[in-house]
Coordinates of C-alpha atoms and ligand atoms in Angstrom, one line a residue:
X411 CA -9.4 4.8 8.0
X412 CA -10.5 4.5 4.4
X413 CA -14.0 3.4 3.4
X414 CA -12.4 0.9 1.0
X415 CA -8.9 -0.4 0.2
X416 CA -8.6 -1.7 -3.3
X417 CA -5.6 -4.0 -3.9
X418 CA -4.6 -3.7 -7.5
X419 CA -4.7 -0.9 -10.1
X420 CA -5.5 -2.9 -13.3
X421 CA -8.9 -2.5 -15.0
X422 CA -10.8 -4.4 -12.2
X423 CA -9.4 -2.4 -9.3
X424 CA -9.6 1.0 -11.0
X425 CA -13.1 0.4 -12.2
X426 CA -14.2 -0.6 -8.6
X427 CA -12.5 2.5 -7.3
X428 CA -14.2 4.8 -9.8
X429 CA -17.6 3.7 -8.7
X430 CA -16.8 4.2 -5.0
X431 CA -15.1 7.6 -5.5
X432 CA -17.9 9.0 -7.6
X433 CA -20.3 8.0 -4.7
X434 CA -18.0 10.1 -2.4
X435 CA -16.4 7.2 -0.5
X436 CA -12.7 7.4 0.4
X437 CA -10.5 4.9 -1.5
X438 CA -6.9 3.8 -1.2
X439 CA -5.5 1.8 -4.1
X440 CA -2.4 -0.3 -3.5
X441 CA -0.4 -1.0 -6.7
X442 CA 2.6 -3.2 -7.0
X443 CA 2.9 -2.0 -10.6
X444 CA 2.8 -5.3 -12.5
X445 CA -0.6 -5.4 -14.2
X446 CA -1.1 -7.9 -17.0
X447 CA -1.8 -4.8 -19.1
X448 CA 1.9 -4.0 -19.2
X449 CA 2.5 -7.2 -21.2
X450 CA -0.3 -6.3 -23.7
X451 CA 1.5 -4.6 -26.6
X452 CA -1.6 -3.6 -28.5
X453 CA -5.2 -3.8 -27.4
X454 CA -7.8 -3.5 -30.1
X455 CA -10.9 -5.3 -28.7
X456 CA -12.0 -2.9 -25.9
X457 CA -15.1 -0.9 -26.3
X458 CA -14.7 2.7 -27.7
X459 CA -10.9 2.5 -28.1
X460 CA -9.7 1.3 -31.5
X461 CA -6.1 0.8 -30.5
X462 CA -4.1 1.4 -27.4
X463 CA -1.1 -0.1 -25.7
X464 CA -1.7 -1.9 -22.4
X465 CA 0.8 0.4 -20.6
X466 CA -1.0 3.5 -21.8
X467 CA -4.4 2.1 -20.8
X468 CA -3.0 1.3 -17.3
X469 CA -1.7 4.9 -16.9
X470 CA -5.0 6.4 -18.1
X471 CA -6.8 4.3 -15.5
X472 CA -4.5 5.4 -12.7
X473 CA -4.8 9.0 -13.7
X474 CA -8.6 8.8 -13.7
X475 CA -8.7 7.4 -10.2
X476 CA -6.3 10.1 -8.9
X477 CA -8.4 12.8 -10.5
X478 CA -11.4 11.5 -8.7
X479 CA -9.5 11.7 -5.4
X480 CA -8.1 8.2 -4.8
X481 CA -5.0 7.8 -2.8
X482 CA -2.6 5.5 -4.6
X483 CA 0.2 3.7 -2.7
X484 CA 2.9 2.2 -4.9
X485 CA 3.9 -1.0 -3.0
X486 CA 2.9 -4.5 -2.2
X487 CA 0.0 -5.5 0.0
X488 CA 1.4 -8.3 2.2
X489 CA -1.6 -9.4 4.3
X490 CA -5.2 -8.5 5.0
X491 CA -6.4 -9.1 8.6
X492 CA -10.1 -9.1 9.5
X493 CA -11.0 -7.4 12.8
X494 CA -14.5 -6.6 11.7
X495 CA -12.9 -3.7 9.9
X496 CA -9.7 -4.6 7.9
X497 CA -6.1 -4.0 8.5
X498 CA -3.9 -4.2 5.4
X499 CA -0.1 -4.5 5.9
X500 CA 1.8 -3.1 3.0
X501 CA 5.5 -2.6 2.2
X502 CA 4.8 1.1 2.8
X503 CA 3.0 0.7 6.2
X504 CA -0.3 -0.3 7.8
X505 CA -3.7 0.8 6.5
X506 CA -7.2 0.2 7.7
X507 CA -10.6 0.3 6.0
X508 CA -14.3 -0.7 6.3
X509 CA -14.0 -3.1 3.4
X510 CA -11.5 -4.5 0.9
X511 CA -11.6 -5.2 -2.8
X512 CA -9.0 -7.7 -4.0
X513 CA -8.2 -7.1 -7.7
X514 CA -4.7 -8.5 -7.9
X515 CA -4.9 -10.2 -11.3
X516 CA -4.1 -13.7 -12.4
X517 CA -3.1 -15.9 -9.5
X518 CA -0.8 -18.1 -11.5
X519 CA 2.5 -18.5 -9.6
X520 CA 5.9 -19.6 -11.0
X521 CA 7.0 -23.2 -11.3
X522 CA 6.2 -25.4 -8.3
X523 CA 9.1 -27.0 -6.3
X524 CA 9.5 -30.7 -6.5
X525 CA 7.6 -32.1 -3.5
X526 CA 5.5 -28.9 -3.0
X527 CA 2.2 -30.5 -4.1
X528 CA 2.9 -33.8 -2.4
X529 CA 3.5 -32.3 1.0
X530 CA 0.9 -29.5 1.1
X531 CA -0.8 -29.9 4.5
X532 CA 2.0 -32.3 5.7
X533 CA 4.8 -29.8 6.1
X534 CA 4.4 -27.4 3.2
X535 CA 2.2 -24.3 3.8
X536 CA 1.3 -21.1 2.0
X537 CA 0.2 -19.3 5.1
X538 CA 2.4 -18.6 8.1
X539 CA -0.3 -17.1 10.2
X540 CA -2.6 -20.1 9.5
X541 CA -0.1 -22.9 10.0
X542 CA 2.9 -21.5 11.9
X543 CA 1.5 -22.8 15.2
X544 CA 1.7 -26.4 14.0
X545 CA 5.5 -25.9 13.7
X546 CA 6.1 -24.4 17.2
X547 CA 9.6 -25.1 18.5
X548 CA 10.6 -26.7 15.2
X549 CA 13.1 -25.5 12.5
X550 CA 11.4 -24.1 9.3
X551 CA 12.3 -22.3 6.2
X552 CA 10.5 -19.7 4.0
X553 CA 11.0 -20.0 0.2
X554 CA 11.1 -16.5 -1.3
X555 CA 13.3 -13.5 -1.8
X556 CA 11.0 -10.5 -1.4
X557 CA 9.1 -8.5 1.2
X558 CA 6.4 -11.1 1.4
X559 CA 8.9 -13.8 2.4
X560 CA 10.3 -11.5 5.1
X561 CA 6.8 -10.9 6.3
X562 CA 6.1 -14.6 6.6
X563 CA 9.4 -15.2 8.3
X564 CA 8.6 -12.5 10.9
X565 CA 5.4 -14.3 11.7
X566 CA 7.2 -17.6 12.2
X567 CA 10.1 -16.2 14.1
X568 CA 8.0 -16.0 17.3
X569 CA 6.8 -19.5 17.0
X570 CA 9.5 -21.7 15.5
X571 CA 12.9 -22.7 16.9
X572 CA 14.7 -21.3 13.8
X573 CA 13.6 -19.6 10.5
X574 CA 15.8 -19.6 7.4
X575 CA 15.1 -17.9 4.1
X576 CA 15.7 -20.0 0.9
X577 CA 15.8 -17.7 -2.2
X578 CA 16.1 -20.5 -4.7
X579 CA 18.6 -18.7 -6.8
X580 CA 17.3 -15.2 -6.4
X581 CA 19.0 -12.2 -4.8
X582 CA 18.3 -12.1 -1.1
X583 CA 16.3 -9.1 0.3
X584 CA 18.4 -6.3 1.7
X585 CA 19.0 -6.3 5.5
X586 CA 17.4 -9.7 5.9
X587 CA 17.6 -10.5 9.7
X588 CA 17.3 -14.2 9.1
X589 CA 19.9 -16.7 7.8
X590 CA 19.7 -16.8 4.0
X591 CA 20.7 -19.5 1.5
X592 CA 20.6 -18.5 -2.2
X593 CA 21.3 -22.0 -3.7
X594 CA 18.6 -23.4 -6.0
X595 CA 16.3 -26.0 -4.4
X596 CA 16.4 -29.5 -5.8
X597 CA 13.4 -31.0 -3.8
X598 CA 11.4 -31.0 -0.6
X599 CA 12.1 -34.4 1.0
X600 CA 10.3 -36.7 3.4
X601 CA 8.1 -39.9 3.6
X602 CA 4.7 -38.9 4.8
X603 CA 5.8 -35.5 6.2
X604 CA 8.5 -33.0 5.3
X605 CA 11.8 -34.0 6.8
X606 CA 14.1 -31.6 4.9
X607 CA 15.0 -29.6 1.8
X608 CA 17.6 -30.8 -0.6
X609 CA 19.6 -28.0 -2.4
X610 CA 21.1 -28.4 -5.9
X611 CA 24.6 -28.0 -4.4
X612 CA 23.9 -31.3 -2.5
X613 CA 23.3 -29.8 0.9
X614 CA 20.3 -31.2 2.9
X615 CA 18.6 -28.9 5.3
X616 CA 16.9 -30.3 8.4
X617 CA 13.6 -28.4 8.4
X618 CA 10.1 -29.6 9.4
X619 CA 8.1 -26.9 7.7
X620 CA 8.5 -25.2 4.3
X621 CA 6.5 -22.0 3.9
X622 CA 6.1 -20.9 0.3
X623 CA 6.2 -17.1 -0.1
X624 CA 7.7 -16.5 -3.5
X625 CA 6.8 -13.3 -5.4
X626 CA 4.0 -11.3 -3.9
X627 CA 0.8 -12.6 -2.2
X628 CA -2.0 -13.4 -4.6
X629 CA -5.8 -13.0 -4.1
X630 CA -6.0 -16.6 -2.8
X631 CA -3.1 -16.0 -0.3
X632 CA -5.1 -13.1 1.2
X633 CA -8.3 -15.2 1.3
X634 CA -6.6 -18.2 2.8
X635 CA -5.0 -16.1 5.5
X636 CA -8.5 -15.0 6.5
X637 CA -9.5 -18.6 7.1
X638 CA -11.2 -19.6 3.8
X639 CA -10.0 -22.7 2.1
X640 CA -8.8 -22.3 -1.5
X641 CA -8.6 -25.2 -3.8
X642 CA -5.5 -24.9 -6.1
X643 CA -5.4 -21.2 -5.6
X644 CA -9.1 -20.7 -6.5
X645 CA -11.8 -19.4 -4.2
X646 CA -15.5 -18.7 -4.8
X647 CA -17.1 -15.4 -5.3
X648 CA -20.9 -14.7 -5.4
X649 CA -22.7 -13.0 -8.2
X650 CA -22.2 -9.6 -6.4
X651 CA -18.4 -10.3 -6.2
X652 CA -18.6 -10.8 -2.5
X653 CA -16.4 -13.6 -1.0
X654 CA -17.1 -15.8 2.0
X655 CA -15.7 -13.1 4.2
X656 CA -18.1 -10.2 5.0
X657 CA -16.7 -7.0 3.6
X658 CA -14.2 -8.6 1.2
X659 CA -14.9 -8.5 -2.5
X660 CA -12.8 -9.7 -5.4
X661 CA -12.8 -8.9 -9.1
X662 CA -11.0 -9.3 -12.4
X663 CA -8.5 -12.0 -13.5
X664 CA -8.2 -13.4 -10.0
X665 CA -11.7 -14.6 -10.0
X666 CA -13.4 -14.6 -13.4
X667 CA -12.9 -16.0 -16.9
X668 CA -12.4 -15.0 -19.7
X669 CA -9.3 -13.1 -18.6
X670 CA -10.1 -10.0 -20.6
X671 CA -10.3 -6.2 -19.9
X672 CA -14.1 -6.2 -20.4
X673 CA -14.5 -9.0 -17.8
X674 CA -12.2 -7.1 -15.3
X675 CA -14.1 -3.8 -15.8
X676 CA -17.5 -5.5 -15.5
X677 CA -16.6 -7.5 -12.3
X678 CA -14.8 -4.4 -10.9
X679 CA -18.0 -2.4 -11.4
X680 CA -20.1 -5.0 -9.6
X681 CA -17.5 -5.2 -6.7
X682 CA -17.5 -1.4 -6.4
X683 CA -21.3 -1.3 -6.3
X684 CA -21.4 -4.1 -3.7
X685 CA -18.8 -2.4 -1.6
X686 CA -20.9 0.8 -1.7
X687 CA -23.9 -1.1 -0.4
X688 CA -21.8 -2.8 2.3
X689 CA -20.3 0.5 3.6
X690 CA -23.7 2.2 3.6
X691 CA -25.1 -0.7 5.7
X692 CA -22.2 -0.5 8.2
X693 CA -22.5 3.3 8.5
X694 CA -26.3 3.0 9.0
X695 CA -25.8 0.5 11.8
X696 CA -23.3 2.7 13.5
Ligands
FAD1981 C1 0.2 -10.5 -23.3 C2 -1.2 -10.1 -22.9 C3 -2.0 -9.5 -23.8 C4 -3.3 -9.2 -23.5 N1 -4.1 -8.7 -24.5 C5 -5.4 -8.4 -24.2 C6 -6.3 -7.8 -25.1 O1 -5.9 -7.5 -26.3 N2 -7.6 -7.5 -24.8 C7 -8.1 -7.8 -23.5 O2 -9.2 -7.6 -23.3 N3 -7.3 -8.4 -22.6 C8 -6.0 -8.7 -22.9 N4 -5.2 -9.2 -21.9 C9 -5.7 -9.5 -20.6 C10 -5.9 -8.3 -19.7 O3 -4.6 -7.6 -19.6 C11 -6.3 -8.8 -18.3 O4 -7.5 -9.5 -18.4 C12 -6.6 -7.6 -17.4 O5 -5.5 -6.7 -17.3 C13 -7.0 -8.1 -16.0 O6 -7.3 -7.0 -15.2 P1 -7.1 -7.1 -13.6 O7 -7.4 -5.8 -13.1 O8 -7.9 -8.3 -13.1 O9 -5.6 -7.6 -13.3 P2 -4.3 -6.8 -13.7 O10 -4.5 -5.9 -14.9 O11 -3.3 -7.9 -13.9 O12 -3.9 -5.9 -12.5 C14 -3.6 -6.5 -11.2 C15 -3.1 -5.4 -10.3 O13 -2.9 -5.9 -9.0 C16 -1.6 -5.4 -8.5 N5 -1.2 -6.4 -7.5 C17 -1.0 -7.7 -7.6 N6 -0.7 -8.3 -6.4 C18 -0.5 -7.2 -5.6 C19 -0.1 -7.1 -4.2 N7 0.1 -8.2 -3.5 N8 -0.1 -5.9 -3.7 C20 -0.4 -4.8 -4.4 N9 -0.8 -4.8 -5.7 C21 -0.8 -6.0 -6.3 C22 -0.8 -5.3 -9.8 O14 0.3 -4.5 -9.6 C23 -1.8 -4.7 -10.7 O15 -1.9 -3.3 -10.5 C24 -3.8 -9.5 -22.2 C25 -3.0 -10.1 -21.3 C26 -1.7 -10.4 -21.6 C27 -0.8 -11.0 -20.5

């Protein structure tokens, strides 16, 4: 059991971790390895460093956290469950902690499917654990090709009559225990509710639910799963970077503009300090 699990190893997550580690708290950082920093060829507007590549700055940050005693897990966080303390499911196994800091970077996902927006709440869902029950005994599909999609499919497999993975043109995951179709998706069809999915090869699939799980879960996916409504992938944080869930904090590009390293480091610092306060309070009250 860690004092804090930090999801993300960009400037927000690493800064939060630094504050916790220097106060002697145990920290596990989960890093899927795709920080926005890796896309920044040259950074010349961060305090004290006249010029550095984003990749280099990312590696310096990771090294700093390791030197201070962080455990870093290279993998994806798939879900966060709130049992008073927190259970984080990752591609590398289960972890638990007193509190969680979500610092997963920008929440912008790829292109939306035709019909995805229209049917959100009427057959399209972004959260299997929240909405799976509404599709009990019915055929559903999960759109995605990675570990997150498999994770969502597993949740649904107990509830729905059948679960199929639609990779929308991507390579299917290895050893997928569910039926997989790799054809590209043309549109999600229906009148007032989803009645099927049309593929570009002309095939029409009879499914009543479409669960979107492409890529990896974003900050809003984690928050939504814990029962907090997110409007268009955005959720609120308070000034101390706490969310509506006790013990869950968020920082960086996933919650604050302008999307810059200075903002990420600042909000990471606030989230780290708030997490310290929270853990001390929990420890004091036994
Ligand atoms: C091309 C480009 C150039 C830029 N140039 C500048 C610049 O010159 N100056 C400047 O100040 N800013 C610049 N930025 C912006 C800057 O990179 C970001 O504001 C900053 O990296 C945000 O930090 P963050 O920690 O919030 O998110 P990120 O740095 O994006 O880090 C997110 C972290 O979360 C991890 N993650 C995400 N989802 C999961 C998951 N499910 N499980 C586990 N880990 C996960 C990622 O692997 C990563 O470690 C640039 C951005 C881009 C794209």
